[in-house]
XYZ file of C-alpha atoms in Angstrom:
453
model
C -21.465 -16.977 14.544
C -24.716 -16.120 16.355
C -27.533 -14.322 14.562
C -27.211 -11.388 16.995
C -23.787 -10.576 15.571
C -25.061 -10.521 11.972
C -26.371 -7.359 10.309
C -28.782 -7.597 7.367
C -29.753 -4.635 5.211
C -33.160 -4.741 3.480
C -33.499 -2.484 0.430
C -37.044 -2.203 -0.963
C -39.187 0.764 -1.980
C -42.371 -0.969 -0.769
C -42.721 -0.116 2.927
C -45.048 -2.985 3.792
C -42.643 -5.539 2.303
C -39.480 -4.405 4.051
C -41.319 -3.978 7.367
C -42.658 -7.520 7.096
C -39.219 -8.941 6.240
C -37.631 -6.914 9.050
C -40.083 -8.336 11.609
C -39.268 -11.894 10.511
C -35.511 -11.374 10.615
C -35.620 -9.605 13.984
C -37.585 -12.551 15.376
C -34.717 -14.748 14.154
C -32.282 -12.602 16.161
C -30.618 -10.688 13.298
C -29.655 -7.005 13.492
C -31.764 -5.356 10.775
C -31.283 -2.149 8.762
C -33.736 -0.839 6.166
C -33.615 1.488 3.170
C -36.438 2.639 0.865
C -34.237 3.774 -2.021
C -30.726 3.575 -3.409
C -29.470 6.712 -1.656
C -30.533 5.427 1.757
C -29.060 2.044 0.868
C -25.689 3.600 0.005
C -25.647 5.491 3.306
C -26.494 2.396 5.376
C -24.008 0.287 3.431
C -21.129 2.733 3.959
C -21.923 3.344 7.606
C -22.510 -0.261 8.738
C -20.887 -2.647 6.198
C -23.698 -5.225 6.569
C -22.993 -8.941 6.408
C -25.855 -9.498 3.952
C -28.143 -7.382 1.768
C -31.642 -8.268 0.556
C -31.815 -6.026 -2.520
C -34.921 -5.305 -4.577
C -34.258 -4.975 -8.301
C -36.959 -2.502 -9.283
C -36.669 0.840 -7.480
C -37.638 4.323 -8.680
C -34.242 6.069 -8.523
C -31.476 3.518 -9.092
C -32.304 -0.105 -9.902
C -30.885 -2.915 -7.780
C -28.674 -4.297 -10.551
C -26.912 -0.923 -10.915
C -26.521 -0.657 -7.148
C -25.112 -4.187 -6.982
C -22.606 -3.375 -9.736
C -21.586 -0.210 -7.881
C -20.997 -2.117 -4.638
C -19.079 -4.901 -6.312
C -16.713 -2.365 -7.871
C -16.007 -0.345 -4.767
C -17.811 -1.773 -1.771
C -17.224 -4.339 0.952
C -16.227 -7.687 -0.619
C -17.342 -9.509 2.541
C -21.020 -8.577 2.061
C -23.318 -11.198 0.530
C -26.204 -9.976 -1.651
C -29.509 -11.698 -2.375
C -31.659 -10.093 -5.071
C -35.472 -9.842 -4.842
C -38.069 -9.088 -7.508
C -41.725 -9.581 -8.281
C -40.975 -9.338 -12.008
C -38.044 -11.686 -12.184
C -36.849 -13.491 -15.268
C -33.982 -15.780 -16.153
C -31.935 -13.035 -17.834
C -32.102 -10.762 -14.786
C -31.189 -13.581 -12.419
C -28.199 -14.546 -14.585
C -26.982 -10.943 -14.765
C -27.255 -10.552 -10.984
C -25.325 -13.768 -10.412
C -22.565 -12.695 -12.803
C -22.236 -9.450 -10.850
C -21.700 -11.384 -7.636
C -25.171 -11.845 -6.135
C -25.468 -15.043 -4.104
C -29.033 -15.879 -5.147
C -32.313 -14.550 -6.529
C -35.684 -14.667 -4.722
C -39.048 -14.084 -6.395
C -41.855 -12.142 -4.708
C -44.077 -12.855 -2.924
C -41.335 -14.255 -0.718
C -41.642 -17.606 0.951
C -40.475 -17.145 4.551
C -38.996 -20.629 4.709
C -37.080 -20.275 1.445
C -35.861 -16.783 2.371
C -34.475 -17.905 5.747
C -32.870 -20.973 4.175
C -31.223 -18.860 1.439
C -29.962 -16.340 4.000
C -28.534 -19.121 6.152
C -26.735 -20.709 3.204
C -25.366 -17.345 2.032
C -23.949 -16.628 5.493
C -22.432 -20.104 5.694
C -20.806 -19.543 2.296
C -19.385 -16.223 3.465
C -18.039 -17.832 6.624
C -16.256 -20.476 4.536
C -14.780 -17.763 2.298
C -13.481 -15.902 5.350
C -11.959 -19.081 6.764
C -10.291 -19.877 3.436
C -8.899 -16.330 3.179
C -7.516 -16.575 6.716
C -5.967 -19.957 5.916
C -4.346 -18.623 2.745
C -2.892 -15.688 4.645
C -1.379 -18.060 7.196
C 0.243 -20.334 4.615
C 1.376 -17.458 2.350
C 5.152 -16.987 2.341
C 6.469 -14.568 4.919
C 7.773 -11.202 3.802
C 11.546 -11.285 4.157
C 14.264 -8.668 4.583
C 17.175 -10.297 2.770
C 20.752 -10.069 4.004
C 22.917 -10.942 7.001
C 25.060 -7.818 7.090
C 25.115 -5.741 10.232
C 23.025 -3.130 8.417
C 20.259 -5.648 7.676
C 20.403 -7.260 11.100
C 19.890 -3.888 12.754
C 17.099 -3.034 10.312
C 15.247 -6.281 11.075
C 15.646 -5.771 14.807
C 14.344 -2.215 14.693
C 11.493 -3.132 12.331
C 10.380 -5.950 14.643
C 10.356 -3.553 17.593
C 8.305 -0.973 15.699
C 5.866 -3.647 14.522
C 4.562 -3.956 18.076
C 3.634 -0.263 18.191
C 0.592 1.460 16.731
C 2.051 4.968 16.343
C 2.520 6.399 12.840
C 5.788 5.319 11.257
C 7.876 7.046 8.596
C 10.246 5.130 6.301
C 12.866 6.986 4.284
C 15.319 5.707 1.711
C 16.369 6.030 -1.907
C 14.305 4.639 -4.762
C 14.509 0.865 -4.989
C 15.682 0.224 -1.423
C 12.495 -1.668 -0.554
C 10.376 0.677 1.548
C 7.125 -1.075 0.640
C 8.681 -4.463 1.410
C 9.779 -3.152 4.795
C 6.323 -1.724 5.525
C 4.731 -5.064 4.641
C 7.277 -6.872 6.858
C 6.335 -4.614 9.778
C 2.633 -5.241 9.150
C 3.169 -8.993 8.982
C 4.944 -8.963 12.359
C 2.355 -6.715 13.995
C -0.811 -7.590 15.956
C -2.702 -6.521 12.796
C -1.123 -9.201 10.581
C -4.449 -10.948 9.874
C -6.023 -7.671 8.721
C -5.483 -5.958 5.337
C -2.288 -4.244 4.215
C -3.440 -1.471 1.879
C -1.180 0.649 -0.336
C -1.937 4.249 -1.309
C 0.502 5.077 -4.113
C 0.332 8.878 -4.030
C 2.775 9.315 -6.927
C 0.417 7.395 -9.228
C -2.589 9.627 -8.452
C -3.615 12.928 -9.983
C -3.182 15.675 -7.422
C -6.851 16.652 -7.722
C -8.097 13.123 -6.932
C -5.835 12.187 -4.011
C -8.299 13.299 -1.321
C -11.211 11.514 -2.993
C -9.179 8.351 -3.483
C -8.317 8.351 0.222
C -11.618 9.467 1.779
C -14.071 8.119 -0.784
C -17.210 9.821 -2.051
C -20.884 9.044 -2.512
C -20.024 6.058 -4.719
C -16.747 4.751 -3.282
C -15.691 3.652 0.164
C -12.156 5.029 -0.295
C -8.712 3.590 0.399
C -8.822 4.516 4.091
C -11.966 2.452 4.679
C -10.315 -0.567 3.042
C -7.521 -0.417 5.625
C -9.831 -0.485 8.647
C -8.336 -2.806 11.252
C -5.094 -3.186 9.318
C -2.256 -1.056 7.975
C -2.394 1.811 5.468
C 0.891 2.415 3.629
C 1.205 5.946 2.196
C 3.807 5.726 -0.569
C 5.665 9.011 -1.235
C 4.206 11.209 1.488
C 5.992 14.295 0.141
C 3.401 14.523 -2.650
C 0.376 14.740 -0.326
C -1.668 17.910 -0.955
C -2.731 20.084 1.975
C -6.278 18.733 2.248
C -5.044 15.128 2.321
C -2.509 16.041 5.006
C -5.305 17.467 7.157
C -7.319 14.284 6.648
C -4.445 12.036 7.778
C -3.709 14.262 10.776
C -7.344 13.915 11.767
C -7.071 10.126 11.624
C -3.915 10.099 13.751
C -5.349 12.424 16.397
C -8.966 11.286 16.593
C -9.130 7.833 14.925
C -11.838 9.304 12.729
C -12.068 11.188 9.449
C -14.504 13.157 7.356
C -15.831 10.867 4.639
C -15.862 12.293 1.137
C -19.653 12.222 0.932
C -19.773 15.059 3.495
C -22.150 13.193 5.811
C -20.124 13.191 8.980
C -17.170 11.474 10.566
C -16.291 7.798 10.257
C -14.407 5.900 12.938
C -11.251 4.221 11.637
C -8.765 1.873 13.285
C -5.650 1.645 11.143
C -1.902 1.925 11.545
C -0.375 4.507 9.191
C 3.038 3.926 7.646
C 4.416 6.749 5.505
C 7.316 6.489 3.050
C 9.443 9.015 1.186
C 12.598 9.126 -0.895
C 13.329 12.517 0.650
C 15.330 12.700 3.891
C 13.386 13.932 6.912
C 14.720 17.483 6.754
C 13.416 17.898 3.175
C 10.199 16.037 3.919
C 9.558 18.517 6.727
C 9.384 21.339 4.192
C 6.710 19.488 2.170
C 4.332 18.727 5.035
C 2.327 20.751 7.488
C 3.908 21.159 10.916
C 0.983 19.224 12.393
C 1.425 16.163 10.213
C 5.218 16.190 10.329
C 5.164 16.235 14.130
C 3.243 12.961 13.998
C 5.494 11.495 11.320
C 8.683 12.265 13.209
C 7.704 10.262 16.300
C 8.940 6.965 14.852
C 11.245 6.853 11.823
C 13.337 4.253 10.056
C 15.825 4.823 7.232
C 16.798 2.117 4.752
C 20.425 2.307 3.685
C 21.449 2.212 0.036
C 22.550 -1.226 -1.137
C 26.068 0.004 -1.823
C 26.597 0.438 1.927
C 26.015 -3.284 2.538
C 27.152 -4.921 -0.704
C 28.073 -8.092 1.213
C 24.357 -8.917 0.996
C 24.473 -9.181 -2.823
C 24.978 -13.006 -2.880
C 21.980 -13.488 -0.559
C 19.849 -11.231 -2.759
C 20.905 -13.074 -5.926
C 20.009 -16.398 -4.349
C 16.675 -15.117 -3.062
C 15.551 -13.687 -6.405
C 16.668 -16.761 -8.357
C 14.551 -18.971 -6.098
C 11.655 -16.535 -6.149
C 11.434 -16.392 -9.938
C 11.945 -20.147 -10.255
C 9.246 -20.995 -7.688
C 6.678 -18.277 -8.273
C 7.037 -17.459 -11.971
C 8.377 -20.836 -13.129
C 11.491 -19.389 -14.729
C 14.492 -21.666 -15.197
C 16.684 -22.033 -12.123
C 20.223 -20.791 -12.691
C 23.210 -20.525 -10.361
C 25.557 -17.535 -10.126
C 29.216 -18.582 -10.127
C 31.466 -17.247 -7.395
C 33.267 -15.031 -9.928
C 29.920 -13.582 -11.096
C 28.885 -12.938 -7.500
C 32.148 -11.123 -6.769
C 31.717 -8.973 -9.859
C 28.195 -8.022 -8.834
C 29.331 -7.208 -5.296
C 31.667 -4.596 -6.755
C 29.016 -3.035 -8.994
C 27.586 0.359 -8.022
C 23.846 -0.312 -7.628
C 22.171 3.009 -8.346
C 18.780 1.301 -8.431
C 19.421 -0.571 -5.170
C 17.566 -3.853 -4.525
C 15.115 -3.223 -7.371
C 18.025 -3.122 -9.834
C 19.328 -6.470 -8.524
C 15.878 -7.992 -8.939
C 15.597 -6.784 -12.527
C 19.090 -8.033 -13.376
C 18.338 -11.524 -12.041
C 15.072 -11.668 -13.959
C 16.819 -10.611 -17.171
C 19.543 -13.246 -16.768
C 17.067 -16.050 -16.045
C 15.225 -15.212 -19.256
C 18.412 -14.917 -21.298
C 19.403 -18.589 -21.204
C 18.526 -21.995 -19.803
C 22.137 -22.866 -19.079
C 22.429 -23.887 -15.410
C 25.264 -21.496 -14.538
C 25.713 -17.744 -14.864
C 29.418 -17.083 -15.312
C 31.597 -14.026 -15.068
C 31.328 -12.986 -18.728
C 27.556 -13.338 -18.866
C 27.198 -11.265 -15.702
C 29.582 -8.633 -17.113
C 27.609 -8.439 -20.368
C 24.373 -8.069 -18.418
C 25.896 -5.144 -16.540
C 27.218 -3.445 -19.681
C 24.002 -1.503 -20.458
C 23.906 -0.423 -16.816
C 27.472 0.836 -16.833
C 26.772 3.270 -19.690
C 23.098 4.236 -19.422
C 21.467 6.882 -21.518
C 21.406 10.418 -20.172
C 17.677 10.173 -19.521
C 18.010 6.908 -17.581
C 20.886 8.280 -15.512
C 18.890 11.261 -14.338
C 15.745 9.210 -13.689
C 17.746 6.996 -11.352
C 19.355 9.922 -9.527
C 16.254 12.103 -9.381
C 12.818 10.446 -9.837
C 10.714 12.076 -12.521
C 7.588 12.369 -10.377
C 9.136 14.997 -8.075
C 8.347 18.677 -8.370
C 11.066 21.011 -9.658
C 11.763 22.245 -6.129
C 11.965 18.701 -4.751
C 14.258 17.603 -7.574
C 16.555 20.595 -7.091
C 16.878 20.044 -3.352
C 17.450 16.315 -3.788
C 20.184 17.058 -6.317
C 21.791 19.679 -4.044
C 21.738 17.258 -1.113
C 23.359 14.425 -3.091
C 25.816 16.738 -4.871
C 27.083 18.502 -1.748
C 27.197 15.298 0.254
C 29.349 13.627 -2.394
C 31.616 16.677 -2.687
C 31.907 16.850 1.117
C 33.115 13.256 1.142
C 35.733 14.050 -1.505
C 36.979 16.845 0.761
C 37.094 14.517 3.787
C 34.713 16.815 5.673
C 36.836 19.945 5.194
C 34.394 22.838 4.715
C 37.122 25.242 3.521
C 38.077 22.840 0.722
C 34.415 22.242 -0.066
C 33.738 25.986 -0.379
C 36.536 26.328 -2.933
C 35.478 23.178 -4.770
C 31.844 24.229 -5.253
C 32.491 27.988 -5.514
C 30.474 29.168 -2.518
C 31.136 31.577 0.312
C 31.860 29.601 3.478
C 29.082 31.298 5.524
C 26.474 30.609 2.850
C 27.806 27.074 2.478
C 27.345 26.378 6.203
C 23.763 27.637 5.935
C 23.082 25.537 2.826
C 24.525 22.357 4.363
C 22.380 22.681 7.470
C 19.238 23.385 5.421
C 19.872 20.143 3.522
C 20.388 18.125 6.691
C 24.166 17.752 6.295
C 26.108 18.347 9.512
C 29.201 20.425 8.537
C 30.954 19.375 11.752
C 30.644 15.689 10.920
C 33.975 14.516 9.513
C 32.854 11.058 8.453
C 29.891 10.977 6.084
């Protein structure tokens, strides 16, 4: 790496000192930024993500140690920091090192020592980057388990979409593996060496979603972390209006308004959205602008019950995963146990299979899992509590309206199947006028003319 490609930020409230250091570093070919106080330093840091910071400890507004702690908690992990002080002591140097500073220089600075320390810090950062890249290359590939026709088609479509950069929307029931699929697409994309960042919208307070995404005066934000890579938006139906506008802005202009209110930031990231709601219900939750973008490329993950022939492959995969990664005892499912599990109704989809395997591996160190042990493990699942049943059918983090529409969709779809697609029979079965029933079916995305559902 040449010095011309390296950016160094100097933070010091003494103008003569930072100007002198800047002249030296510019003579060495570095790109130099300067800041006289913490606020300027934050702005330069957010805007330019410098490779290295020379940070004075004693400043009038915010001291360097506090600024270093702030950056380590929410800043760019690839930036090296060297502390400077004319009033240094062992305790301060130790504290700075514990917080992640590379080294500590005493003023007045020795030019030779400063340049040597900078060179070593940059070499260390280069080694860290190389090690991270090596680890990412030798890390196990994300897999989509199963050889059924359903899974083969899913893999083929996912691989095709991985080559694109347009926004992608994944839909599917809880536990089907939407995040796994998104990560698989990222890993097979041209961005695979860049970060895969998850924004779990359901886990955020509604009032903080925009700040979590865009950042503020103290945080870079989730979007900034995904620069160059992939940003996975988990449960897009819960996005508030302001966050939807922000994401639309990114899709249309590859830029967004940072939360500190100081202008637009360029961003290069691929957005993958996910929702448990089908597209027709998701459309009602999102602005027309954002939904138009989300509907360009879509992929739906089928429930596990529609490809139960993949159960043996999933059992084998999770047994090996827990044995290799978490050092649990290896156990083998007998053929009778596998057949039993193939016939089970998996309300929780792949996630439920994973949890069952983990529970059985912990239950015994016997090498084989037989029919009776598998049946006993399923017993609590066959007669779940009322609360657990409803939480599997309708996730608890949905709004009342979302939950009602999801229930209506599942209820009418199941009843329609019982009536073999006969709308007249369905109307009598559910007690609705046929005209209103047609309207309701279409609003829920169920085609009343489709005889095979």
